[in-house]
Amino acid sequence: SQELEQSPQSLIVQEGKNLTINCTSSKTLYGLYWYKQKYGEGLIFLMMLQKGGEEKSHEKITAKLDEKKQQSSLHITASQPSHAGIYLCGADPGSYGKLTFGQGTILTVHP
Amino acid sequence: NAGVTQTPKFQVLKTGQSMTLQCAQDMNHEYMSWYRQDPGMGLRLIHYSVGAGITDQGEVPNGYNVSRSTTEDFPLRLLSAAPSQTSVYFCASSGTGEKLFFGSGTQLSVL
């Protein structure tokens, strides 16, 4: 079965700083999803990457997929307190609408 | 659009009690799934369904039952609640090749 390892597990940054969260897979990545979760709330979809080398951006968040390394990275530029929460990567093992998730990265942004 | 609706939002059970977590989606999605979220462990798949009448086990199915009699509904049944089932539960749905849409979650405590 596929396993996803996220690093770091937690991250504390000062507002305005850049940061990167990594997600490494034990198997080939066919599709990689990034979600964000505020404490006590549901999951908010951020981005989906499907091709090696693909890069997507939304506002100050950029995600990349490195197929050879079986890894995806999520980069936040000029972090804000609104970016705080839990970031989860999820991999699609092939279909059927089910994902394998990493353990999550807890991001804290101090004003 | 309502999206994915989960009820209840909170539930407290005594050990041995049974209950059903409800999940409904109004997007005509073929795929539905249930996850549990525990601290430091991301989301783990309990059961999933690829269509009405078809269900299968995920990573942590023990102690849970599901059925899918209609496309819209995918209830999760706890047969005899145990303290180890204290968790946050999420239902999700998707179409082929699409992102997962998540419900807002059910926080369950088993005493």
PDB file of C-alpha atoms in Angstrom:
ATOM      1  CA  SER A   1       0.000   0.000   0.000  1.00  0.00           C
ATOM      2  CA  GLN A   2       1.070   3.551  -0.606  1.00  0.00           C
ATOM      3  CA  GLU A   3       2.352   5.654   2.268  1.00  0.00           C
ATOM      4  CA  LEU A   4       2.829   9.393   2.395  1.00  0.00           C
ATOM      5  CA  GLU A   5       5.285  11.089   4.711  1.00  0.00           C
ATOM      6  CA  GLN A   6       4.915  14.812   5.347  1.00  0.00           C
ATOM      7  CA  SER A   7       7.679  17.016   6.667  1.00  0.00           C
ATOM      8  CA  PRO A   8       7.883  18.875   8.862  1.00  0.00           C
ATOM      9  CA  GLN A   9       5.163  17.601  11.198  1.00  0.00           C
ATOM     10  CA  SER A  10       4.766  21.078  12.632  1.00  0.00           C
ATOM     11  CA  LEU A  11       6.024  24.496  11.691  1.00  0.00           C
ATOM     12  CA  ILE A  12       5.984  27.828  13.510  1.00  0.00           C
ATOM     13  CA  VAL A  13       6.836  30.911  11.492  1.00  0.00           C
ATOM     14  CA  GLN A  14       6.677  34.661  11.838  1.00  0.00           C
ATOM     15  CA  GLU A  15       4.205  36.487   9.635  1.00  0.00           C
ATOM     16  CA  GLY A  16       5.793  37.420   6.327  1.00  0.00           C
ATOM     17  CA  LYS A  17       8.164  34.460   6.177  1.00  0.00           C
ATOM     18  CA  ASN A  18       8.209  31.911   3.372  1.00  0.00           C
ATOM     19  CA  LEU A  19       7.813  28.241   4.125  1.00  0.00           C
ATOM     20  CA  THR A  20       7.754  24.851   2.419  1.00  0.00           C
ATOM     21  CA  ILE A  21       5.952  21.622   3.301  1.00  0.00           C
ATOM     22  CA  ASN A  22       7.012  18.390   1.653  1.00  0.00           C
ATOM     23  CA  CYS A  23       5.078  15.228   0.919  1.00  0.00           C
ATOM     24  CA  THR A  24       7.022  12.104  -0.060  1.00  0.00           C
ATOM     25  CA  SER A  25       5.398   8.962  -1.382  1.00  0.00           C
ATOM     26  CA  SER A  26       6.555   5.357  -1.043  1.00  0.00           C
ATOM     27  CA  LYS A  27       5.194   4.627  -4.537  1.00  0.00           C
ATOM     28  CA  THR A  28       4.703   6.357  -7.873  1.00  0.00           C
ATOM     29  CA  LEU A  29       2.418   9.359  -7.648  1.00  0.00           C
ATOM     30  CA  TYR A  30      -0.443   9.356 -10.142  1.00  0.00           C
ATOM     31  CA  GLY A  31      -2.313  12.228  -8.599  1.00  0.00           C
ATOM     32  CA  LEU A  32      -1.503  14.397  -5.599  1.00  0.00           C
ATOM     33  CA  TYR A  33      -3.955  16.572  -3.717  1.00  0.00           C
ATOM     34  CA  TRP A  34      -3.349  19.276  -1.151  1.00  0.00           C
ATOM     35  CA  TYR A  35      -5.979  20.165   1.416  1.00  0.00           C
ATOM     36  CA  LYS A  36      -6.049  22.650   4.271  1.00  0.00           C
ATOM     37  CA  GLN A  37      -7.946  22.220   7.498  1.00  0.00           C
ATOM     38  CA  LYS A  38      -8.703  24.816  10.127  1.00  0.00           C
ATOM     39  CA  TYR A  39      -8.958  23.421  13.640  1.00  0.00           C
ATOM     40  CA  GLY A  40     -12.349  21.816  14.201  1.00  0.00           C
ATOM     41  CA  GLU A  41     -13.454  22.301  10.624  1.00  0.00           C
ATOM     42  CA  GLY A  42     -13.632  20.357   7.394  1.00  0.00           C
ATOM     43  CA  LEU A  43     -11.057  20.053   4.627  1.00  0.00           C
ATOM     44  CA  ILE A  44     -10.645  22.790   2.067  1.00  0.00           C
ATOM     45  CA  PHE A  45      -9.299  21.753  -1.332  1.00  0.00           C
ATOM     46  CA  LEU A  46      -6.209  23.699  -2.383  1.00  0.00           C
ATOM     47  CA  MET A  47      -4.740  22.079  -5.475  1.00  0.00           C
ATOM     48  CA  MET A  48      -4.523  18.890  -7.498  1.00  0.00           C
ATOM     49  CA  LEU A  49      -1.385  17.881  -9.402  1.00  0.00           C
ATOM     50  CA  GLN A  50      -1.520  15.117 -11.944  1.00  0.00           C
ATOM     51  CA  LYS A  51       1.585  15.291 -14.093  1.00  0.00           C
ATOM     52  CA  GLY A  52       5.265  15.113 -13.274  1.00  0.00           C
ATOM     53  CA  GLY A  53       6.752  18.582 -13.216  1.00  0.00           C
ATOM     54  CA  GLU A  54       3.360  20.187 -12.862  1.00  0.00           C
ATOM     55  CA  GLU A  55       3.224  23.369 -10.834  1.00  0.00           C
ATOM     56  CA  LYS A  56       0.121  25.236  -9.737  1.00  0.00           C
ATOM     57  CA  SER A  57      -0.369  28.457  -7.830  1.00  0.00           C
ATOM     58  CA  HIS A  58      -3.270  30.049  -6.039  1.00  0.00           C
ATOM     59  CA  GLU A  59      -2.766  33.392  -4.362  1.00  0.00           C
ATOM     60  CA  LYS A  60       0.411  32.939  -2.317  1.00  0.00           C
ATOM     61  CA  ILE A  61       0.467  29.148  -2.354  1.00  0.00           C
ATOM     62  CA  THR A  62       2.414  27.142  -4.957  1.00  0.00           C
ATOM     63  CA  ALA A  63       2.483  23.367  -5.257  1.00  0.00           C
ATOM     64  CA  LYS A  64       4.847  21.275  -7.378  1.00  0.00           C
ATOM     65  CA  LEU A  65       4.980  17.603  -8.277  1.00  0.00           C
ATOM     66  CA  ASP A  66       8.332  15.891  -8.807  1.00  0.00           C
ATOM     67  CA  GLU A  67       7.459  12.506 -10.280  1.00  0.00           C
ATOM     68  CA  LYS A  68      11.024  11.173 -10.222  1.00  0.00           C
ATOM     69  CA  LYS A  69      11.471  11.945  -6.541  1.00  0.00           C
ATOM     70  CA  GLN A  70       7.904  10.784  -5.807  1.00  0.00           C
ATOM     71  CA  GLN A  71       7.486  14.019  -3.935  1.00  0.00           C
ATOM     72  CA  SER A  72       5.332  17.112  -3.859  1.00  0.00           C
ATOM     73  CA  SER A  73       6.057  20.402  -2.178  1.00  0.00           C
ATOM     74  CA  LEU A  74       3.761  23.181  -1.020  1.00  0.00           C
ATOM     75  CA  HIS A  75       5.312  26.619  -0.769  1.00  0.00           C
ATOM     76  CA  ILE A  76       3.716  29.612   0.928  1.00  0.00           C
ATOM     77  CA  THR A  77       5.129  33.032   0.183  1.00  0.00           C
ATOM     78  CA  ALA A  78       4.878  35.865   2.717  1.00  0.00           C
ATOM     79  CA  SER A  79       2.843  33.845   5.203  1.00  0.00           C
ATOM     80  CA  GLN A  80      -0.129  35.383   6.997  1.00  0.00           C
ATOM     81  CA  PRO A  81      -2.054  34.310  10.122  1.00  0.00           C
ATOM     82  CA  SER A  82      -4.853  33.200   7.789  1.00  0.00           C
ATOM     83  CA  HIS A  83      -2.527  30.491   6.451  1.00  0.00           C
ATOM     84  CA  ALA A  84      -2.451  28.767   9.831  1.00  0.00           C
ATOM     85  CA  GLY A  85      -3.989  25.313  10.031  1.00  0.00           C
ATOM     86  CA  ILE A  86      -3.256  21.720   9.134  1.00  0.00           C
ATOM     87  CA  TYR A  87      -2.026  20.941   5.640  1.00  0.00           C
ATOM     88  CA  LEU A  88      -2.648  17.471   4.303  1.00  0.00           C
ATOM     89  CA  CYS A  89      -1.401  15.824   1.152  1.00  0.00           C
ATOM     90  CA  GLY A  90      -3.389  12.980  -0.360  1.00  0.00           C
ATOM     91  CA  ALA A  91      -2.462  10.557  -3.118  1.00  0.00           C
ATOM     92  CA  ASP A  92      -4.795   8.863  -5.525  1.00  0.00           C
ATOM     93  CA  PRO A  93      -3.710   5.204  -5.824  1.00  0.00           C
ATOM     94  CA  GLY A  94      -5.462   4.824  -9.139  1.00  0.00           C
ATOM     95  CA  SER A  95      -9.135   5.656  -8.955  1.00  0.00           C
ATOM     96  CA  TYR A  96     -12.351   4.940  -7.077  1.00  0.00           C
ATOM     97  CA  GLY A  97     -12.428   8.249  -5.250  1.00  0.00           C
ATOM     98  CA  LYS A  98     -10.339   7.297  -2.281  1.00  0.00           C
ATOM     99  CA  LEU A  99      -7.117   8.892  -1.149  1.00  0.00           C
ATOM    100  CA  THR A 100      -4.205   7.927   1.024  1.00  0.00           C
ATOM    101  CA  PHE A 101      -3.225  10.846   3.245  1.00  0.00           C
ATOM    102  CA  GLY A 102      -0.061  11.977   4.917  1.00  0.00           C
ATOM    103  CA  GLN A 103      -0.121  12.609   8.646  1.00  0.00           C
ATOM    104  CA  GLY A 104      -0.514  16.340   8.201  1.00  0.00           C
ATOM    105  CA  THR A 105       1.634  19.402   8.915  1.00  0.00           C
ATOM    106  CA  ILE A 106       0.476  21.841  11.576  1.00  0.00           C
ATOM    107  CA  LEU A 107       1.314  25.406  10.580  1.00  0.00           C
ATOM    108  CA  THR A 108       1.302  28.249  13.093  1.00  0.00           C
ATOM    109  CA  VAL A 109       1.875  31.809  11.899  1.00  0.00           C
ATOM    110  CA  HIS A 110       2.661  34.415  14.554  1.00  0.00           C
ATOM    111  CA  PRO A 111       1.652  37.997  13.780  1.00  0.00           C
TER     112      PRO A 111
ATOM    113  CA  ASN B   1     -25.536  23.433  -3.554  1.00  0.00           C
ATOM    114  CA  ALA B   2     -25.436  21.630  -0.210  1.00  0.00           C
ATOM    115  CA  GLY B   3     -22.471  19.446  -1.270  1.00  0.00           C
ATOM    116  CA  VAL B   4     -21.710  16.756   1.316  1.00  0.00           C
ATOM    117  CA  THR B   5     -23.847  16.851   4.436  1.00  0.00           C
ATOM    118  CA  GLN B   6     -22.869  14.986   7.576  1.00  0.00           C
ATOM    119  CA  THR B   7     -24.942  14.557  10.709  1.00  0.00           C
ATOM    120  CA  PRO B   8     -24.594  14.814  13.619  1.00  0.00           C
ATOM    121  CA  LYS B   9     -21.738  17.278  14.187  1.00  0.00           C
ATOM    122  CA  PHE B  10     -21.107  16.050  17.710  1.00  0.00           C
ATOM    123  CA  GLN B  11     -21.958  12.811  19.472  1.00  0.00           C
ATOM    124  CA  VAL B  12     -21.154  11.247  22.824  1.00  0.00           C
ATOM    125  CA  LEU B  13     -21.687   7.525  23.259  1.00  0.00           C
ATOM    126  CA  LYS B  14     -21.198   5.034  26.027  1.00  0.00           C
ATOM    127  CA  THR B  15     -19.134   1.946  25.389  1.00  0.00           C
ATOM    128  CA  GLY B  16     -21.255  -0.711  23.725  1.00  0.00           C
ATOM    129  CA  GLN B  17     -23.834   1.640  22.258  1.00  0.00           C
ATOM    130  CA  SER B  18     -24.504   1.646  18.528  1.00  0.00           C
ATOM    131  CA  MET B  19     -25.169   4.569  16.255  1.00  0.00           C
ATOM    132  CA  THR B  20     -25.224   5.657  12.634  1.00  0.00           C
ATOM    133  CA  LEU B  21     -23.372   8.610  11.165  1.00  0.00           C
ATOM    134  CA  GLN B  22     -25.288   9.992   8.222  1.00  0.00           C
ATOM    135  CA  CYS B  23     -23.737  11.240   4.983  1.00  0.00           C
ATOM    136  CA  ALA B  24     -25.553  12.577   1.949  1.00  0.00           C
ATOM    137  CA  GLN B  25     -24.331  14.245  -1.234  1.00  0.00           C
ATOM    138  CA  ASP B  26     -26.341  16.049  -3.889  1.00  0.00           C
ATOM    139  CA  MET B  27     -23.741  16.118  -6.682  1.00  0.00           C
ATOM    140  CA  ASN B  28     -24.604  12.731  -8.194  1.00  0.00           C
ATOM    141  CA  HIS B  29     -21.112  11.493  -7.370  1.00  0.00           C
ATOM    142  CA  GLU B  30     -20.449   7.815  -7.872  1.00  0.00           C
ATOM    143  CA  TYR B  31     -17.672   7.538  -5.291  1.00  0.00           C
ATOM    144  CA  MET B  32     -18.158   7.999  -1.560  1.00  0.00           C
ATOM    145  CA  SER B  33     -15.885   7.264   1.366  1.00  0.00           C
ATOM    146  CA  TRP B  34     -15.520   7.507   5.118  1.00  0.00           C
ATOM    147  CA  TYR B  35     -12.355   8.576   6.949  1.00  0.00           C
ATOM    148  CA  ARG B  36     -11.385   8.971  10.548  1.00  0.00           C
ATOM    149  CA  GLN B  37      -8.908  11.586  11.726  1.00  0.00           C
ATOM    150  CA  ASP B  38      -6.769  11.065  14.790  1.00  0.00           C
ATOM    151  CA  PRO B  39      -3.989  13.369  16.047  1.00  0.00           C
ATOM    152  CA  GLY B  40      -0.724  12.857  14.182  1.00  0.00           C
ATOM    153  CA  MET B  41      -2.206  10.242  11.868  1.00  0.00           C
ATOM    154  CA  GLY B  42      -3.831  12.231   9.093  1.00  0.00           C
ATOM    155  CA  LEU B  43      -6.996  10.733   7.635  1.00  0.00           C
ATOM    156  CA  ARG B  44      -7.399   6.981   7.442  1.00  0.00           C
ATOM    157  CA  LEU B  45      -9.884   5.307   5.121  1.00  0.00           C
ATOM    158  CA  ILE B  46     -12.580   3.222   6.842  1.00  0.00           C
ATOM    159  CA  HIS B  47     -14.868   2.122   3.989  1.00  0.00           C
ATOM    160  CA  TYR B  48     -15.595   3.310   0.500  1.00  0.00           C
ATOM    161  CA  SER B  49     -18.148   2.816  -2.261  1.00  0.00           C
ATOM    162  CA  VAL B  50     -17.837   3.008  -6.042  1.00  0.00           C
ATOM    163  CA  GLY B  51     -21.572   3.090  -6.620  1.00  0.00           C
ATOM    164  CA  ALA B  52     -24.957   2.115  -5.233  1.00  0.00           C
ATOM    165  CA  GLY B  53     -24.857  -1.429  -3.912  1.00  0.00           C
ATOM    166  CA  ILE B  54     -21.053  -1.658  -3.955  1.00  0.00           C
ATOM    167  CA  THR B  55     -18.869  -1.134  -0.905  1.00  0.00           C
ATOM    168  CA  ASP B  56     -15.389  -2.201   0.142  1.00  0.00           C
ATOM    169  CA  GLN B  57     -13.101  -2.001   3.133  1.00  0.00           C
ATOM    170  CA  GLY B  58     -10.419   0.572   3.603  1.00  0.00           C
ATOM    171  CA  GLU B  59      -7.448   0.668   5.948  1.00  0.00           C
ATOM    172  CA  VAL B  60      -9.322   0.566   9.292  1.00  0.00           C
ATOM    173  CA  PRO B  61     -12.718  -1.130   8.773  1.00  0.00           C
ATOM    174  CA  ASN B  62     -13.062  -3.108  12.009  1.00  0.00           C
ATOM    175  CA  GLY B  63     -16.037  -2.124  14.137  1.00  0.00           C
ATOM    176  CA  TYR B  64     -17.760  -0.252  11.315  1.00  0.00           C
ATOM    177  CA  ASN B  65     -20.434  -1.176   8.788  1.00  0.00           C
ATOM    178  CA  VAL B  66     -21.583   0.628   5.663  1.00  0.00           C
ATOM    179  CA  SER B  67     -24.202   0.244   2.978  1.00  0.00           C
ATOM    180  CA  ARG B  68     -25.002   2.193  -0.169  1.00  0.00           C
ATOM    181  CA  SER B  69     -28.607   1.689  -1.181  1.00  0.00           C
ATOM    182  CA  THR B  70     -28.776   4.971  -3.127  1.00  0.00           C
ATOM    183  CA  THR B  71     -26.249   7.148  -4.956  1.00  0.00           C
ATOM    184  CA  GLU B  72     -26.868   9.999  -2.503  1.00  0.00           C
ATOM    185  CA  ASP B  73     -26.506   8.305   0.888  1.00  0.00           C
ATOM    186  CA  PHE B  74     -23.629   6.469   2.536  1.00  0.00           C
ATOM    187  CA  PRO B  75     -24.259   5.899   6.262  1.00  0.00           C
ATOM    188  CA  LEU B  76     -21.571   4.616   8.620  1.00  0.00           C
ATOM    189  CA  ARG B  77     -22.680   2.348  11.452  1.00  0.00           C
ATOM    190  CA  LEU B  78     -20.816   1.751  14.677  1.00  0.00           C
ATOM    191  CA  LEU B  79     -21.998  -1.636  15.860  1.00  0.00           C
ATOM    192  CA  SER B  80     -20.730  -1.560  19.458  1.00  0.00           C
ATOM    193  CA  ALA B  81     -18.848   1.616  20.236  1.00  0.00           C
ATOM    194  CA  ALA B  82     -15.441   1.402  21.886  1.00  0.00           C
ATOM    195  CA  PRO B  83     -13.237   4.182  23.345  1.00  0.00           C
ATOM    196  CA  SER B  84     -10.761   3.498  20.494  1.00  0.00           C
ATOM    197  CA  GLN B  85     -13.401   4.818  18.111  1.00  0.00           C
ATOM    198  CA  THR B  86     -13.238   8.280  19.642  1.00  0.00           C
ATOM    199  CA  SER B  87     -12.237  10.355  16.644  1.00  0.00           C
ATOM    200  CA  VAL B  88     -13.343  12.878  14.078  1.00  0.00           C
ATOM    201  CA  TYR B  89     -15.133  11.293  11.130  1.00  0.00           C
ATOM    202  CA  PHE B  90     -15.304  12.710   7.631  1.00  0.00           C
ATOM    203  CA  CYS B  91     -17.417  11.638   4.712  1.00  0.00           C
ATOM    204  CA  ALA B  92     -16.303  12.479   1.166  1.00  0.00           C
ATOM    205  CA  SER B  93     -17.603  12.120  -2.364  1.00  0.00           C
ATOM    206  CA  SER B  94     -16.207  12.580  -5.845  1.00  0.00           C
ATOM    207  CA  GLY B  95     -16.728  11.884  -9.494  1.00  0.00           C
ATOM    208  CA  THR B  96     -14.208  10.116 -11.725  1.00  0.00           C
ATOM    209  CA  GLY B  97     -10.863  11.944 -11.722  1.00  0.00           C
ATOM    210  CA  GLU B  98     -12.215  14.724  -9.551  1.00  0.00           C
ATOM    211  CA  LYS B  99     -11.150  16.112  -6.212  1.00  0.00           C
ATOM    212  CA  LEU B 100     -12.825  14.816  -3.077  1.00  0.00           C
ATOM    213  CA  PHE B 101     -15.522  16.955  -1.544  1.00  0.00           C
ATOM    214  CA  PHE B 102     -15.607  16.582   2.239  1.00  0.00           C
ATOM    215  CA  GLY B 103     -18.361  16.998   4.762  1.00  0.00           C
ATOM    216  CA  SER B 104     -17.817  19.193   7.816  1.00  0.00           C
ATOM    217  CA  GLY B 105     -17.072  16.239  10.078  1.00  0.00           C
ATOM    218  CA  THR B 106     -18.531  14.478  13.120  1.00  0.00           C
ATOM    219  CA  GLN B 107     -16.732  14.657  16.421  1.00  0.00           C
ATOM    220  CA  LEU B 108     -17.405  11.406  18.278  1.00  0.00           C
ATOM    221  CA  SER B 109     -16.505  10.636  21.867  1.00  0.00           C
ATOM    222  CA  VAL B 110     -16.950   7.166  23.316  1.00  0.00           C
ATOM    223  CA  LEU B 111     -16.845   7.013  27.091  1.00  0.00           C
TER     224      LEU B 111
END
